[in-house]
Coordinates of C-alpha atoms and ligand atoms in Angstrom, one line a residue:
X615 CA -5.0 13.3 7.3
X616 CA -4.5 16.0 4.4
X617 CA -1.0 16.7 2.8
X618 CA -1.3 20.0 2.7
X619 CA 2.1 20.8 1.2
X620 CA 4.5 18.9 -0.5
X621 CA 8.3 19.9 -1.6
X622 CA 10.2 18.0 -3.5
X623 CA 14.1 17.5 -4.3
X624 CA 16.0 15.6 -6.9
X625 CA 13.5 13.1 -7.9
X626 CA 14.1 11.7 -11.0
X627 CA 13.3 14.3 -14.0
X628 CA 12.1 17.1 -10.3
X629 CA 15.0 19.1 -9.4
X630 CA 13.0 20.9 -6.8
X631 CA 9.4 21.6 -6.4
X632 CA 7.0 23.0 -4.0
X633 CA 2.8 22.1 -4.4
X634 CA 0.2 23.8 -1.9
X635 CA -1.9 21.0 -2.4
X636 CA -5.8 21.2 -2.5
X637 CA -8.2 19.0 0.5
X638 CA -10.1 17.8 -2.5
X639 CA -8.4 17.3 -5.8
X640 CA -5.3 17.6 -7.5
X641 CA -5.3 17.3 -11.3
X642 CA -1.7 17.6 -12.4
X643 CA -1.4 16.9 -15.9
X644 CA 1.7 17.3 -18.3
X645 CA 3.0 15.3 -21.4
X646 CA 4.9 12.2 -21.4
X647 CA 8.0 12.0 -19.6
X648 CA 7.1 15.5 -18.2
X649 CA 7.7 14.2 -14.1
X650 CA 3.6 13.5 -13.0
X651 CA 4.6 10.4 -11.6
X652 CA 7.7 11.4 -10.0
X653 CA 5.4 13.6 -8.1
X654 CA 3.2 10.4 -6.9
X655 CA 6.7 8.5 -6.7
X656 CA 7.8 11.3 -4.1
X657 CA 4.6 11.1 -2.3
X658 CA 5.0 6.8 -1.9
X659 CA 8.9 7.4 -1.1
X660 CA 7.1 9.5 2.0
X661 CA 4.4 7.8 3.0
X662 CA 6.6 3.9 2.5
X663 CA 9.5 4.5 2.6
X664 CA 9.9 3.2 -1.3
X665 CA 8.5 4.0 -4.9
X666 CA 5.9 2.2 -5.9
X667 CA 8.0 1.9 -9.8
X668 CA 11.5 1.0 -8.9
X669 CA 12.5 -1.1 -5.8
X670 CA 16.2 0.2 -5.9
X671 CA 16.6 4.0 -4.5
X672 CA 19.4 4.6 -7.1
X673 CA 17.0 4.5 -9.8
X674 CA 14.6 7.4 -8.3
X675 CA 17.8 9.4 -6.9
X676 CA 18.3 12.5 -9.8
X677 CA 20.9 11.6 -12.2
X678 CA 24.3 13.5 -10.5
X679 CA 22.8 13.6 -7.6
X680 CA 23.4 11.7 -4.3
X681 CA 21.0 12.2 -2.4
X682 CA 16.7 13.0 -2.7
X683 CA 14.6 14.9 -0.3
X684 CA 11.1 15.0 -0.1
X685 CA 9.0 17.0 2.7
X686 CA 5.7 17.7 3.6
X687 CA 3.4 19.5 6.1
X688 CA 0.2 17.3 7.0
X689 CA -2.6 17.8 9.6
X690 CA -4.9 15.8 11.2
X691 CA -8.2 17.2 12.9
X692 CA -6.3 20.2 15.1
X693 CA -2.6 19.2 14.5
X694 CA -0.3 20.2 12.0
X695 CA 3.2 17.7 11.5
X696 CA 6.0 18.5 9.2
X697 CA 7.8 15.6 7.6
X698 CA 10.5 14.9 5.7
X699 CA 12.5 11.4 4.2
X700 CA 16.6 11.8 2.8
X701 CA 17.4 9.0 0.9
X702 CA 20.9 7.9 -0.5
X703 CA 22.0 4.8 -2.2
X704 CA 23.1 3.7 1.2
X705 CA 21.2 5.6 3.5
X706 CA 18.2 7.2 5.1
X707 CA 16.9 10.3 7.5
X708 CA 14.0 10.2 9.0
X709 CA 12.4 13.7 10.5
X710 CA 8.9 14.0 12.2
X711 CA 8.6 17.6 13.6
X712 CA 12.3 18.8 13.6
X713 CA 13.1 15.2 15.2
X714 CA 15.0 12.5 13.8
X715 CA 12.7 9.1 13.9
X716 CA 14.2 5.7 13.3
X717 CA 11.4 3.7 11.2
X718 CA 9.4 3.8 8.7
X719 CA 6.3 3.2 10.4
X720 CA 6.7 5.5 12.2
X721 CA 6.7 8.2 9.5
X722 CA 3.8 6.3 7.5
X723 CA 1.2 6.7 10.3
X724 CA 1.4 10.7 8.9
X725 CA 0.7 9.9 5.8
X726 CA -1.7 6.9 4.8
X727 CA -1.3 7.1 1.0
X728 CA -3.2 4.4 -1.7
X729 CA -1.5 4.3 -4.6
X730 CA -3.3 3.5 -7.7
X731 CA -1.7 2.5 -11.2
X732 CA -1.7 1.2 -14.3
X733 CA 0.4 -1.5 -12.6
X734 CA -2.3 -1.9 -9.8
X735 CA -3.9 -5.2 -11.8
X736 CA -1.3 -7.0 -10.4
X737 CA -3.1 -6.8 -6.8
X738 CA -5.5 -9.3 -8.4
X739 CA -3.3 -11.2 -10.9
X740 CA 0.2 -11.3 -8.7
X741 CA 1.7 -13.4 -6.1
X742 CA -0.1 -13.5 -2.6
X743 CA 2.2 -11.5 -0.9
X744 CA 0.8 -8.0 -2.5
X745 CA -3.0 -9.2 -1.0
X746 CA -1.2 -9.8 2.2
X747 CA 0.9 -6.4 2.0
X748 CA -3.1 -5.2 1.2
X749 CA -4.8 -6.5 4.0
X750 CA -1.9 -5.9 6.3
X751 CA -1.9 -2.5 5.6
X752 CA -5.7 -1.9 6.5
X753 CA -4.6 -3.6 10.0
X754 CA -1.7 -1.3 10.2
X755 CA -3.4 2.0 10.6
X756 CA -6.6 0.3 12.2
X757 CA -4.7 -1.2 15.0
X758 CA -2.1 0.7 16.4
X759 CA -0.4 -2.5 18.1
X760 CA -0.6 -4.4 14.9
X761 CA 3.1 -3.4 14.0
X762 CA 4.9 -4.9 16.6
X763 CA 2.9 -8.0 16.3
X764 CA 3.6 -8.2 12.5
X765 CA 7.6 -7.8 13.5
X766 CA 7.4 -10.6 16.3
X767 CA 5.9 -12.9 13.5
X768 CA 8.7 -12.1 11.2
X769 CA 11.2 -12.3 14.3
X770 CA 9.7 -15.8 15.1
X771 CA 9.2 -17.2 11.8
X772 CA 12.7 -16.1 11.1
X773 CA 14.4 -18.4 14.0
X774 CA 12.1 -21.1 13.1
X775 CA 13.6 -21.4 9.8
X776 CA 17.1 -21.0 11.2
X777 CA 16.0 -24.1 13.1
X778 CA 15.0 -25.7 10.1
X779 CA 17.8 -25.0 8.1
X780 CA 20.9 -25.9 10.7
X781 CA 21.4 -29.3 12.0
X782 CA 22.4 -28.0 15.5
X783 CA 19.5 -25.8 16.1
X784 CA 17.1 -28.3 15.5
X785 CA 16.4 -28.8 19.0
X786 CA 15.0 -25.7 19.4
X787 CA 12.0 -26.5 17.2
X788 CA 9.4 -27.1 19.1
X789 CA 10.0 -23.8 21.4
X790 CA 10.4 -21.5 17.8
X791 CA 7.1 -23.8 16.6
X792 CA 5.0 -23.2 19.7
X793 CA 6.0 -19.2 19.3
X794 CA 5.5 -19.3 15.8
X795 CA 1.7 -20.7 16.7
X796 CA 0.7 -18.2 19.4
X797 CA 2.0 -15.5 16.8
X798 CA 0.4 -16.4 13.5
X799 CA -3.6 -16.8 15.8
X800 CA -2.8 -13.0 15.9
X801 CA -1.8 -12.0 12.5
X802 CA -4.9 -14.0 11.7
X803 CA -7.3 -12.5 13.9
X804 CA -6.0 -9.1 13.2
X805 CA -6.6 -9.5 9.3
X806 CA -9.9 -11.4 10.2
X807 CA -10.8 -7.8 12.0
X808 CA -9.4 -6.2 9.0
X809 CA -11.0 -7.8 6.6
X810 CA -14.6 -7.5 8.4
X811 CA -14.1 -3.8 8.1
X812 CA -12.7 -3.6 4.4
X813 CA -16.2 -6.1 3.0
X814 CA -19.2 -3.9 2.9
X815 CA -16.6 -1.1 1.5
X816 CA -15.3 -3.3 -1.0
X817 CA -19.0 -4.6 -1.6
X818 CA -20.2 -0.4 -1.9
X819 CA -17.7 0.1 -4.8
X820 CA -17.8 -2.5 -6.9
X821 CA -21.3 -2.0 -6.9
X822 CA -20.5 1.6 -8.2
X823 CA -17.8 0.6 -10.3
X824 CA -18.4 -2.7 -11.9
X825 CA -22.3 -3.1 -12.1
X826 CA -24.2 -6.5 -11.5
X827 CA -21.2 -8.5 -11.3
X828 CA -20.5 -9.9 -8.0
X829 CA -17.0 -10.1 -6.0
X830 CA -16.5 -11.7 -3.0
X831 CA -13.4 -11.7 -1.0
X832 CA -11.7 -14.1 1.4
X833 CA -9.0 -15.1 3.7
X834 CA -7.1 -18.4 3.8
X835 CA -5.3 -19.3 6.4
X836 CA -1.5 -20.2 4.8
X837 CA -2.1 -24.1 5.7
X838 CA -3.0 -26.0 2.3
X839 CA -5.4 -28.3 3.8
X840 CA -8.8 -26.7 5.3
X841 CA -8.0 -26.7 9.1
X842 CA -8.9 -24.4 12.1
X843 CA -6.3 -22.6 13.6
X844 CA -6.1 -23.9 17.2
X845 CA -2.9 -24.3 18.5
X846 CA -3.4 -27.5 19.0
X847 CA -4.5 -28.3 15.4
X848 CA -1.2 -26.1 14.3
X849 CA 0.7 -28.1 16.5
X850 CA -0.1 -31.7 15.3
X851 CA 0.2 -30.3 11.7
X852 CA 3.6 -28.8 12.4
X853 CA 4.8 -32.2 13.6
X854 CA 2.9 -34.6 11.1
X855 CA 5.0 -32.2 8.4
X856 CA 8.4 -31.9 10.1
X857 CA 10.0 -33.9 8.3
X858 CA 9.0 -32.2 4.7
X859 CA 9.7 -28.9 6.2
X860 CA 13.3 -30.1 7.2
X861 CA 13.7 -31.3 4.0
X862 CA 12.8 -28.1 2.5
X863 CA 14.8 -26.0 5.3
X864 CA 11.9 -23.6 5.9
X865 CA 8.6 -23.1 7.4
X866 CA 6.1 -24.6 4.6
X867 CA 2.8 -23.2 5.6
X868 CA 1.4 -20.7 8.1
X869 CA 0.5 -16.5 8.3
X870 CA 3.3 -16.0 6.0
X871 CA 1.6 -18.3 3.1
X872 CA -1.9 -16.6 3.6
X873 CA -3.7 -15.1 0.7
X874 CA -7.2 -13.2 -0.1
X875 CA -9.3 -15.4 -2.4
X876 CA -11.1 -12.7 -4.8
X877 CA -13.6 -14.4 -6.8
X878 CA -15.6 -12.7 -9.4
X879 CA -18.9 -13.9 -10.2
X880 CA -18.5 -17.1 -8.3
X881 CA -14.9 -17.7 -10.1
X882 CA -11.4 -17.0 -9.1
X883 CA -11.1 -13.0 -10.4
X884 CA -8.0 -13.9 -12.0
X885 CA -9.1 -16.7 -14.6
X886 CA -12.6 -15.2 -15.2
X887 CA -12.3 -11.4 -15.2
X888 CA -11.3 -9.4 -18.4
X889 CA -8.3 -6.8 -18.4
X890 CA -10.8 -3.9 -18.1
X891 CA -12.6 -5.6 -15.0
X892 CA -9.3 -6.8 -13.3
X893 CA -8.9 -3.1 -13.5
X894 CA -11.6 -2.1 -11.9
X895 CA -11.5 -4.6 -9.2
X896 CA -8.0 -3.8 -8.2
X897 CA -9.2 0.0 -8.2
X898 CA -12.3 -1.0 -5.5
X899 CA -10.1 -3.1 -3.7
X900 CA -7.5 -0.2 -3.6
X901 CA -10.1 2.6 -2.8
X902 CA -11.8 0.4 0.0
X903 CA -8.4 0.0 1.4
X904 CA -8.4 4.0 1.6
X905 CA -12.0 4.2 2.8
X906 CA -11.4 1.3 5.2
X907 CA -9.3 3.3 7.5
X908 CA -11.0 6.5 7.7
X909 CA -13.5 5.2 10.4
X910 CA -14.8 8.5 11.7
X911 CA -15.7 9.4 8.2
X912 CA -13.1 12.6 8.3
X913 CA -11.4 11.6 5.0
X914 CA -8.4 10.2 6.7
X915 CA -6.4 8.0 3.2
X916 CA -5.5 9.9 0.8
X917 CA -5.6 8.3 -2.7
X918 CA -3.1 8.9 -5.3
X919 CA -4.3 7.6 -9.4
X920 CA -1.1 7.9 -11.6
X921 CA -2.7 7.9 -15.3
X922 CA -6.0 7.3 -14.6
X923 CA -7.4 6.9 -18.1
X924 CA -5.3 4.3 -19.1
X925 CA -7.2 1.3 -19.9
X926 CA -10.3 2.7 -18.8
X927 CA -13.3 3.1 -21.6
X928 CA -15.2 6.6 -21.4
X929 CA -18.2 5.2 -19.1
X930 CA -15.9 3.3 -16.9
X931 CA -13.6 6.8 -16.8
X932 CA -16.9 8.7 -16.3
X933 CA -18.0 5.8 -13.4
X934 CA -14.7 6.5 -11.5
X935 CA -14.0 10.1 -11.7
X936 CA -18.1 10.1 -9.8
X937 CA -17.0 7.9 -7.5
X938 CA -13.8 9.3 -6.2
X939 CA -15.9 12.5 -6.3
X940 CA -18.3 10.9 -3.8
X941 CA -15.4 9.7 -1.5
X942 CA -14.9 13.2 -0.1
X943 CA -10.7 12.0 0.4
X944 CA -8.1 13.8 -0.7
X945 CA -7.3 12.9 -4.3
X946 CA -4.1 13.3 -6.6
X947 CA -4.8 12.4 -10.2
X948 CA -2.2 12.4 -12.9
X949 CA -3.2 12.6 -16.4
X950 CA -2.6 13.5 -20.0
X951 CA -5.7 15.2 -20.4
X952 CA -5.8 18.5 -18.7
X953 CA -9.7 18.5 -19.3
X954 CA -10.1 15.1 -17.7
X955 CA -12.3 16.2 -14.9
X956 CA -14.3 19.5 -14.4
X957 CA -13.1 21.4 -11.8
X958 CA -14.4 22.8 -8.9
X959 CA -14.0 25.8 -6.6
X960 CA -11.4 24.0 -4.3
X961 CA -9.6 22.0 -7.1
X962 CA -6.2 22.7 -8.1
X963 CA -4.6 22.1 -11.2
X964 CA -0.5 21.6 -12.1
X965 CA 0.9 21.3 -14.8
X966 CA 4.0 19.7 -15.0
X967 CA 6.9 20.7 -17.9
X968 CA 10.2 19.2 -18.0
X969 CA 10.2 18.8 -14.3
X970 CA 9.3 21.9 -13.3
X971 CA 5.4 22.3 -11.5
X972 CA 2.7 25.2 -12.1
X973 CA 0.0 26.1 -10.6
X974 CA -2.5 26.8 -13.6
X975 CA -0.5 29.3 -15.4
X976 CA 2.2 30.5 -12.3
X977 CA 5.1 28.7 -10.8
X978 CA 4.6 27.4 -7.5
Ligands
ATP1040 N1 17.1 9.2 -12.0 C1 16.6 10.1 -12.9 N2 17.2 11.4 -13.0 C2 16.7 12.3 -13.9 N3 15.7 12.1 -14.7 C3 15.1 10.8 -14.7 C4 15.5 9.8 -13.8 N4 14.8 8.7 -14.0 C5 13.9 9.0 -15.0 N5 14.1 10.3 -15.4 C6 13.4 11.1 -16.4 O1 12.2 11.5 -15.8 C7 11.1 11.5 -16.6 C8 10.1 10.5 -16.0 O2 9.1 11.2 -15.6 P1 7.7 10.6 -15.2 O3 7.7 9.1 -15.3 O4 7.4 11.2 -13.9 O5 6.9 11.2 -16.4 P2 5.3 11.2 -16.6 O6 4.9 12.6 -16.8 O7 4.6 10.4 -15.5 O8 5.3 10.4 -18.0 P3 4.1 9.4 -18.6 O9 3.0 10.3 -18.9 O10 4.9 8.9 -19.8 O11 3.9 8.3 -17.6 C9 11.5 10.9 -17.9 O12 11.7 12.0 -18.8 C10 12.9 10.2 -17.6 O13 13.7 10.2 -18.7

């Protein structure tokens, strides 16, 4: 998949903009404050629906505006699709080819964007539900079906809890636990898959990127004691812990509590690894994500680095600009330095003032 072109609307500092967009890379550099991340921000509002800075819409929205709007024309092998998100404080439009869609997903299959930045660390150091969003989003464009059986376990777990939580639905627990079972074996076996796919990427890059240390990654289940997940080990484990997870008024363990393990050098990556290397880890991870998904080797993620020097010394810098070269994906890099990467013939260059977007030295 290759955005191709991308026009933007009332995005924070953007009043409107319009980037032809290279197939290789995009340097677009501009001072502080300038609007290079809105740009990236416009790109994750597309492809997810949200900003990968704010959570709340209002903040991204153009001051006196009350509405953004960001489009896009993508193609994949032969075909061409135009897109296109509105987003209000209170609501949304979704287009796919002059159509109006009704999710998200279904707008993100266009558009499988990895978004890197200086925030990205927190893929390593945060709470298990980013490595789940991670490895669930891997599963998400590698299995078509995945979605719906990522909603059912939300569905189910969501009436389990209600059965936990009032009195008069508790009769209805075993029926919500036995669903809740047959649901989470998937969600497991599809991030197993996942997983299996993302390993010798994730192996490939750290290689590159971080040298003779070693990484390994892996999945736990959600259950705090080491169990397998038959339903019938679920099942007794559900019951023996009833009690607790009445007390508690929700589901205690399961798919929802699963995490990925990253251990760095034979120790978890978060107690051993120094700020630099949790950098650099969370950058393979991210990148293997993007290769993970392009299975026919057509560059199908594209990868998105907001500020990419921060943080990074000059050989790391060096190590990563060589290996994104190598990746042959579509790359958007935002940076201070104008000269931070030498160009070549294909490469495009913007330069971003105040809001407003050049092409080298015309206005696009
Ligand atoms: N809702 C908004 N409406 C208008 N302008 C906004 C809004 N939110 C933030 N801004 C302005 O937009 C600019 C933010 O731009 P952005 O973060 O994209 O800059 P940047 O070039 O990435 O900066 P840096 O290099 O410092 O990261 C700032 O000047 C900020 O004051």
């Amino acid at each position: 998949m290759l955005l191709e072109q991308l026009s933007i609307n009332h995005c924070r500092i953007i009043d409107s903009a319009e980037l032809m967009l290279s197939p290789g890379v995009n340097l677009i550099s501009g001072d502080n404050g300038s609007g290079k991340s809105s740009i990236l921000e416009a790109v994750a509002i597309l492809s997810r629906g949200r900003s990968f800075r704010s959570p709340r819409i209002v903040d991204v929205i153009q001051h006196k505006q009350d509405h953004l709007l960001i489009r896009a024309k993508t193609t994949d092998d032969d075909n061409a699709f135009s897109i296109g998100i509105q987003k209000s404080r209170t609501s949304t439009r979704i287009r796919v080819n002059q159509q109006d869609i009704n999710t998200q997903a279904a707008l993100s299959r266009y558009l499988p964007v990895t978004i890197i930045d200086p925030n990205s660390i927190e893929l390593v150091t945060g709470s298990p539900s980013l490595r789940r969003a991670y490895i669930d989003w891997i599963a998400f464009y590698l299995f078509p079906e995945f979605h719906k059986v990522w909603q059912n376990y939300q569905r189910v777990l969501k009436q389990r809890n209600l059965c936990l939580r009032v009195p008069s639905y508790l009769s209805a627990l075993p029926v919500w636990t036995d669903e809740l079972i047959k649901a989470q074996i998937r969600i497991q076996d599809y991030r197993e898959r996942s997983l299996l796919v993302l390993k010798p990427q994730l192996e490939r890059l750290c290689e590159r990127l971080l040298g003779d240390h070693s990484i390994s990654i892996k999945l736990t289940t959600g259950f705090a004691q080491a169990m397998d997940l038959s339903a019938e080990s679920q099942k007794a484990f559900y019951l023996e812990k009833r009690d607790n997870e009445i007390k508690s008024a929700r589901t205690l363990s399961g798919a929802h509590r699963a995490d990925l393990q990253i251990m760095f050098n034979q120790s978890l990556a978060q107690q051993s690894a120094s700020r630099g290397q949790l950098k650099l880890i969370a950058i393979s991870m991210l990148l293997a994500q993007s290769r993970s998904i392009d299975t026919n080797n057509q560059g199908k993620g594209i990868i998105a680095i907001d500020d990419l020097a921060a943080e990074l010394d000059g050989e790391n810098k060096h190590k990563l600009l060589a290996t994104l070269r190598s990746l042959n994906q579509q790359l958007l890099l935002t940076t201070t330095q104008s000269d931070l990467i030498p160009l070549e013939a294909d490469d495009r260059m913007f330069h971003v003032k105040q809001g407003k977007v050049f092409l080298k030295n015309s206005s696009v």
